[in-house]
Amino acid sequence: LQMEKLDAFSPLKALGRGYAIAESGPRRAILRRADEVKPGDRIRVRLHQGHIHCEVKDDQDRQERS
């Protein structure tokens, strides 16, 4: 039962439900906020099956703050 509870919180399980994990920089720091990147930055997005490399085009939050 304890293992089932731990398994439910696994990041890999979240990926299987359609979520993604965005990572930045050579150390692949996990992104938690839009203001951690700026237009032109390259990020890596980890999916349930594989990953993709993306370039940040804009930051909606940054536009709203202006």
mmCIF file of N, CA, C and O in Angstrom:
data_model
loop_
_atom_site.group_PDB
_atom_site.id
_atom_site.type_symbol
_atom_site.label_atom_id
_atom_site.label_comp_id
_atom_site.label_asym_id
_atom_site.label_seq_id
_atom_site.Cartn_x
_atom_site.Cartn_y
_atom_site.Cartn_z
ATOM 1 N N LEU A 1 0.828 -1.193 0.000
ATOM 2 C CA LEU A 1 0.000 0.000 0.000
ATOM 3 C C LEU A 1 0.871 1.256 0.000
ATOM 4 O O LEU A 1 0.575 2.210 -0.700
ATOM 5 N N GLN A 2 1.957 1.266 0.754
ATOM 6 C CA GLN A 2 2.854 2.422 0.790
ATOM 7 C C GLN A 2 3.480 2.663 -0.584
ATOM 8 O O GLN A 2 3.601 3.802 -1.017
ATOM 9 N N MET A 3 3.868 1.601 -1.263
ATOM 10 C CA MET A 3 4.475 1.730 -2.588
ATOM 11 C C MET A 3 3.465 2.301 -3.578
ATOM 12 O O MET A 3 3.833 3.102 -4.431
ATOM 13 N N GLU A 4 2.210 1.928 -3.463
ATOM 14 C CA GLU A 4 1.176 2.454 -4.354
ATOM 15 C C GLU A 4 1.012 3.957 -4.141
ATOM 16 O O GLU A 4 0.832 4.706 -5.100
ATOM 17 N N LYS A 5 1.077 4.389 -2.888
ATOM 18 C CA LYS A 5 0.962 5.823 -2.595
ATOM 19 C C LYS A 5 2.144 6.583 -3.183
ATOM 20 O O LYS A 5 1.981 7.646 -3.777
ATOM 21 N N LEU A 6 3.346 6.044 -3.013
ATOM 22 C CA LEU A 6 4.531 6.689 -3.575
ATOM 23 C C LEU A 6 4.460 6.717 -5.097
ATOM 24 O O LEU A 6 4.805 7.718 -5.725
ATOM 25 N N ASP A 7 4.011 5.632 -5.685
ATOM 26 C CA ASP A 7 3.912 5.526 -7.137
ATOM 27 C C ASP A 7 2.956 6.583 -7.692
ATOM 28 O O ASP A 7 3.189 7.149 -8.758
ATOM 29 N N ALA A 8 1.889 6.883 -6.971
ATOM 30 C CA ALA A 8 0.910 7.865 -7.423
ATOM 31 C C ALA A 8 1.524 9.254 -7.540
ATOM 32 O O ALA A 8 1.072 10.077 -8.339
ATOM 33 N N PHE A 9 2.566 9.549 -6.777
ATOM 34 C CA PHE A 9 3.215 10.862 -6.804
ATOM 35 C C PHE A 9 4.428 10.904 -7.726
ATOM 36 O O PHE A 9 5.101 11.924 -7.809
ATOM 37 N N SER A 10 4.705 9.832 -8.405
ATOM 38 C CA SER A 10 5.866 9.765 -9.287
ATOM 39 C C SER A 10 5.740 10.768 -10.439
ATOM 40 O O SER A 10 4.694 10.848 -11.085
ATOM 41 N N PRO A 11 6.796 11.541 -10.702
ATOM 42 C CA PRO A 11 6.756 12.443 -11.855
ATOM 43 C C PRO A 11 6.499 11.701 -13.165
ATOM 44 O O PRO A 11 5.862 12.224 -14.059
ATOM 45 N N LEU A 12 6.968 10.481 -13.252
ATOM 46 C CA LEU A 12 6.743 9.701 -14.473
ATOM 47 C C LEU A 12 5.268 9.372 -14.651
ATOM 48 O O LEU A 12 4.761 9.326 -15.781
ATOM 49 N N LYS A 13 4.546 9.160 -13.582
ATOM 50 C CA LYS A 13 3.104 8.923 -13.662
ATOM 51 C C LYS A 13 2.401 10.174 -14.172
ATOM 52 O O LYS A 13 1.460 10.101 -14.950
ATOM 53 N N ALA A 14 2.851 11.347 -13.711
ATOM 54 C CA ALA A 14 2.254 12.607 -14.173
ATOM 55 C C ALA A 14 2.466 12.768 -15.678
ATOM 56 O O ALA A 14 1.563 13.212 -16.394
ATOM 57 N N LEU A 15 3.645 12.405 -16.171
ATOM 58 C CA LEU A 15 3.907 12.476 -17.604
ATOM 59 C C LEU A 15 2.948 11.571 -18.364
ATOM 60 O O LEU A 15 2.463 11.931 -19.432
ATOM 61 N N GLY A 16 2.656 10.414 -17.814
ATOM 62 C CA GLY A 16 1.733 9.471 -18.441
ATOM 63 C C GLY A 16 0.313 10.003 -18.510
ATOM 64 O O GLY A 16 -0.481 9.577 -19.350
ATOM 65 N N ARG A 17 -0.012 10.958 -17.647
ATOM 66 C CA ARG A 17 -1.353 11.558 -17.653
ATOM 67 C C ARG A 17 -1.422 12.782 -18.567
ATOM 68 O O ARG A 17 -2.428 13.464 -18.613
ATOM 69 N N GLY A 18 -0.348 13.065 -19.285
ATOM 70 C CA GLY A 18 -0.371 14.156 -20.250
ATOM 71 C C GLY A 18 0.360 15.413 -19.827
ATOM 72 O O GLY A 18 0.387 16.393 -20.571
ATOM 73 N N TYR A 19 0.943 15.416 -18.660
ATOM 74 C CA TYR A 19 1.724 16.572 -18.226
ATOM 75 C C TYR A 19 3.106 16.518 -18.852
ATOM 76 O O TYR A 19 3.531 15.481 -19.358
ATOM 77 N N ALA A 20 3.816 17.631 -18.802
ATOM 78 C CA ALA A 20 5.176 17.710 -19.328
ATOM 79 C C ALA A 20 6.051 18.422 -18.302
ATOM 80 O O ALA A 20 5.554 19.147 -17.453
ATOM 81 N N ILE A 21 7.353 18.201 -18.410
ATOM 82 C CA ILE A 21 8.319 18.861 -17.534
ATOM 83 C C ILE A 21 9.248 19.676 -18.417
ATOM 84 O O ILE A 21 9.912 19.132 -19.297
ATOM 85 N N ALA A 22 9.265 20.998 -18.197
ATOM 86 C CA ALA A 22 10.128 21.889 -18.975
ATOM 87 C C ALA A 22 11.433 22.104 -18.211
ATOM 88 O O ALA A 22 11.423 22.367 -17.009
ATOM 89 N N GLU A 23 12.541 21.989 -18.928
ATOM 90 C CA GLU A 23 13.862 22.112 -18.328
ATOM 91 C C GLU A 23 14.665 23.162 -19.080
ATOM 92 O O GLU A 23 14.492 23.343 -20.289
ATOM 93 N N SER A 24 15.549 23.852 -18.367
ATOM 94 C CA SER A 24 16.344 24.915 -18.961
ATOM 95 C C SER A 24 17.811 24.763 -18.599
ATOM 96 O O SER A 24 18.148 24.344 -17.501
ATOM 97 N N GLY A 25 18.665 25.164 -19.525
ATOM 98 C CA GLY A 25 20.096 25.203 -19.264
ATOM 99 C C GLY A 25 20.774 23.850 -19.349
ATOM 100 O O GLY A 25 20.124 22.814 -19.446
ATOM 101 N N PRO A 26 22.105 23.879 -19.309
ATOM 102 C CA PRO A 26 22.870 22.633 -19.432
ATOM 103 C C PRO A 26 22.639 21.671 -18.256
ATOM 104 O O PRO A 26 22.785 20.466 -18.413
ATOM 105 N N ARG A 27 22.245 22.226 -17.108
ATOM 106 C CA ARG A 27 21.981 21.354 -15.950
ATOM 107 C C ARG A 27 20.533 20.878 -15.927
ATOM 108 O O ARG A 27 20.119 20.164 -15.024
ATOM 109 N N ARG A 28 19.749 21.311 -16.917
ATOM 110 C CA ARG A 28 18.343 20.918 -17.040
ATOM 111 C C ARG A 28 17.537 21.233 -15.785
ATOM 112 O O ARG A 28 16.810 20.390 -15.260
ATOM 113 N N ALA A 29 17.665 22.464 -15.315
ATOM 114 C CA ALA A 29 16.888 22.902 -14.153
ATOM 115 C C ALA A 29 15.411 22.925 -14.532
ATOM 116 O O ALA A 29 15.040 23.406 -15.606
ATOM 117 N N ILE A 30 14.572 22.398 -13.678
ATOM 118 C CA ILE A 30 13.139 22.355 -13.943
ATOM 119 C C ILE A 30 12.561 23.761 -13.842
ATOM 120 O O ILE A 30 12.802 24.483 -12.872
ATOM 121 N N LEU A 31 11.804 24.144 -14.859
ATOM 122 C CA LEU A 31 11.163 25.458 -14.880
ATOM 123 C C LEU A 31 9.858 25.394 -14.102
ATOM 124 O O LEU A 31 9.050 24.509 -14.294
ATOM 125 N N ARG A 32 9.670 26.378 -13.237
ATOM 126 C CA ARG A 32 8.449 26.447 -12.436
ATOM 127 C C ARG A 32 7.644 27.714 -12.706
ATOM 128 O O ARG A 32 6.473 27.794 -12.380
ATOM 129 N N ARG A 33 8.326 28.720 -13.300
ATOM 130 C CA ARG A 33 7.670 30.009 -13.552
ATOM 131 C C ARG A 33 8.086 30.520 -14.938
ATOM 132 O O ARG A 33 9.226 30.317 -15.362
ATOM 133 N N ALA A 34 7.171 31.220 -15.583
ATOM 134 C CA ALA A 34 7.460 31.765 -16.912
ATOM 135 C C ALA A 34 8.589 32.783 -16.875
ATOM 136 O O ALA A 34 9.325 32.934 -17.857
ATOM 137 N N ASP A 35 8.764 33.479 -15.748
ATOM 138 C CA ASP A 35 9.805 34.502 -15.699
ATOM 139 C C ASP A 35 11.215 33.930 -15.531
ATOM 140 O O ASP A 35 12.179 34.678 -15.420
ATOM 141 N N GLU A 36 11.340 32.624 -15.544
ATOM 142 C CA GLU A 36 12.666 31.998 -15.476
ATOM 143 C C GLU A 36 13.318 31.901 -16.855
ATOM 144 O O GLU A 36 14.482 31.519 -16.960
ATOM 145 N N VAL A 37 12.563 32.228 -17.897
ATOM 146 C CA VAL A 37 13.097 32.219 -19.262
ATOM 147 C C VAL A 37 12.703 33.522 -19.944
ATOM 148 O O VAL A 37 11.833 34.247 -19.476
ATOM 149 N N LYS A 38 13.365 33.793 -21.061
ATOM 150 C CA LYS A 38 13.047 34.982 -21.846
ATOM 151 C C LYS A 38 12.993 34.577 -23.314
ATOM 152 O O LYS A 38 13.505 33.511 -23.689
ATOM 153 N N PRO A 39 12.366 35.405 -24.148
ATOM 154 C CA PRO A 39 12.313 35.079 -25.572
ATOM 155 C C PRO A 39 13.709 34.793 -26.127
ATOM 156 O O PRO A 39 14.674 35.476 -25.808
ATOM 157 N N GLY A 40 13.790 33.741 -26.910
ATOM 158 C CA GLY A 40 15.064 33.324 -27.493
ATOM 159 C C GLY A 40 15.728 32.187 -26.734
ATOM 160 O O GLY A 40 16.578 31.483 -27.280
ATOM 161 N N ASP A 41 15.359 31.990 -25.465
ATOM 162 C CA ASP A 41 15.936 30.883 -24.691
ATOM 163 C C ASP A 41 15.497 29.550 -25.285
ATOM 164 O O ASP A 41 14.394 29.413 -25.800
ATOM 165 N N ARG A 42 16.381 28.584 -25.193
ATOM 166 C CA ARG A 42 16.047 27.226 -25.636
ATOM 167 C C ARG A 42 15.749 26.392 -24.396
ATOM 168 O O ARG A 42 16.472 26.467 -23.400
ATOM 169 N N ILE A 43 14.678 25.607 -24.479
ATOM 170 C CA ILE A 43 14.300 24.740 -23.364
ATOM 171 C C ILE A 43 14.074 23.327 -23.892
ATOM 172 O O ILE A 43 13.899 23.112 -25.090
ATOM 173 N N ARG A 44 14.102 22.396 -22.986
ATOM 174 C CA ARG A 44 13.841 20.986 -23.296
ATOM 175 C C ARG A 44 12.563 20.605 -22.559
ATOM 176 O O ARG A 44 12.404 20.910 -21.380
ATOM 177 N N VAL A 45 11.639 19.966 -23.268
ATOM 178 C CA VAL A 45 10.372 19.564 -22.666
ATOM 179 C C VAL A 45 10.313 18.038 -22.660
ATOM 180 O O VAL A 45 10.383 17.394 -23.713
ATOM 181 N N ARG A 46 10.232 17.497 -21.452
ATOM 182 C CA ARG A 46 10.172 16.042 -21.298
ATOM 183 C C ARG A 46 8.707 15.601 -21.313
ATOM 184 O O ARG A 46 7.875 16.119 -20.575
ATOM 185 N N LEU A 47 8.404 14.650 -22.178
ATOM 186 C CA LEU A 47 7.056 14.114 -22.333
ATOM 187 C C LEU A 47 7.022 12.677 -21.829
ATOM 188 O O LEU A 47 8.056 12.112 -21.474
ATOM 189 N N HIS A 48 5.846 12.094 -21.845
ATOM 190 C CA HIS A 48 5.720 10.687 -21.416
ATOM 191 C C HIS A 48 6.618 9.790 -22.264
ATOM 192 O O HIS A 48 7.265 8.891 -21.749
ATOM 193 N N GLN A 49 6.654 10.058 -23.567
ATOM 194 C CA GLN A 49 7.500 9.276 -24.466
ATOM 195 C C GLN A 49 8.410 10.224 -25.225
ATOM 196 O O GLN A 49 7.999 10.820 -26.215
ATOM 197 N N GLY A 50 9.596 10.424 -24.721
ATOM 198 C CA GLY A 50 10.586 11.252 -25.390
ATOM 199 C C GLY A 50 10.615 12.680 -24.888
ATOM 200 O O GLY A 50 10.036 13.012 -23.854
ATOM 201 N N HIS A 51 11.288 13.513 -25.646
ATOM 202 C CA HIS A 51 11.407 14.920 -25.296
ATOM 203 C C HIS A 51 11.524 15.745 -26.568
ATOM 204 O O HIS A 51 11.825 15.212 -27.639
ATOM 205 N N ILE A 52 11.268 17.042 -26.446
ATOM 206 C CA ILE A 52 11.388 17.951 -27.580
ATOM 207 C C ILE A 52 12.204 19.160 -27.141
ATOM 208 O O ILE A 52 12.221 19.516 -25.968
ATOM 209 N N HIS A 53 12.884 19.766 -28.097
ATOM 210 C CA HIS A 53 13.639 21.000 -27.843
ATOM 211 C C HIS A 53 12.826 22.146 -28.420
ATOM 212 O O HIS A 53 12.338 22.072 -29.544
ATOM 213 N N CYS A 54 12.679 23.206 -27.647
ATOM 214 C CA CYS A 54 11.847 24.341 -28.039
ATOM 215 C C CYS A 54 12.595 25.650 -27.837
ATOM 216 O O CYS A 54 13.539 25.723 -27.053
ATOM 217 N N GLU A 55 12.139 26.672 -28.534
ATOM 218 C CA GLU A 55 12.650 28.020 -28.330
ATOM 219 C C GLU A 55 11.505 28.883 -27.816
ATOM 220 O O GLU A 55 10.409 28.856 -28.372
ATOM 221 N N VAL A 56 11.767 29.645 -26.770
ATOM 222 C CA VAL A 56 10.751 30.520 -26.186
ATOM 223 C C VAL A 56 10.509 31.680 -27.153
ATOM 224 O O VAL A 56 11.449 32.363 -27.557
ATOM 225 N N LYS A 57 9.252 31.875 -27.535
ATOM 226 C CA LYS A 57 8.888 32.967 -28.436
ATOM 227 C C LYS A 57 8.427 34.192 -27.670
ATOM 228 O O LYS A 57 8.758 35.309 -28.010
ATOM 229 N N ASP A 58 7.596 33.987 -26.660
ATOM 230 C CA ASP A 58 7.159 35.098 -25.835
ATOM 231 C C ASP A 58 6.739 34.572 -24.472
ATOM 232 O O ASP A 58 6.673 33.375 -24.249
ATOM 233 N N ASP A 59 6.472 35.510 -23.576
ATOM 234 C CA ASP A 59 6.094 35.186 -22.201
ATOM 235 C C ASP A 59 4.825 35.979 -21.911
ATOM 236 O O ASP A 59 4.866 37.201 -21.779
ATOM 237 N N GLN A 60 3.705 35.309 -21.872
ATOM 238 C CA GLN A 60 2.425 35.977 -21.665
ATOM 239 C C GLN A 60 2.422 36.804 -20.388
ATOM 240 O O GLN A 60 1.934 37.919 -20.364
ATOM 241 N N ASP A 61 2.987 36.277 -19.312
ATOM 242 C CA ASP A 61 3.035 37.009 -18.053
ATOM 243 C C ASP A 61 3.834 38.304 -18.203
ATOM 244 O O ASP A 61 3.466 39.339 -17.682
ATOM 245 N N ARG A 62 4.943 38.247 -18.930
ATOM 246 C CA ARG A 62 5.778 39.430 -19.133
ATOM 247 C C ARG A 62 5.003 40.492 -19.920
ATOM 248 O O ARG A 62 5.060 41.669 -19.612
ATOM 249 N N GLN A 63 4.227 40.062 -20.908
ATOM 250 C CA GLN A 63 3.431 40.996 -21.689
ATOM 251 C C GLN A 63 2.372 41.659 -20.835
ATOM 252 O O GLN A 63 2.108 42.850 -20.961
ATOM 253 N N GLU A 64 1.762 40.918 -19.943
ATOM 254 C CA GLU A 64 0.721 41.459 -19.084
ATOM 255 C C GLU A 64 1.294 42.430 -18.049
ATOM 256 O O GLU A 64 0.614 43.364 -17.633
ATOM 257 N N ARG A 65 2.552 42.234 -17.635
ATOM 258 C CA ARG A 65 3.178 43.112 -16.655
ATOM 259 C C ARG A 65 3.584 44.446 -17.265
ATOM 260 O O ARG A 65 3.744 45.433 -16.582
ATOM 261 N N SER A 66 3.794 44.465 -18.611
ATOM 262 C CA SER A 66 4.264 45.690 -19.285
ATOM 263 C C SER A 66 3.181 46.735 -19.377
ATOM 264 O O SER A 66 2.038 46.522 -19.356
#
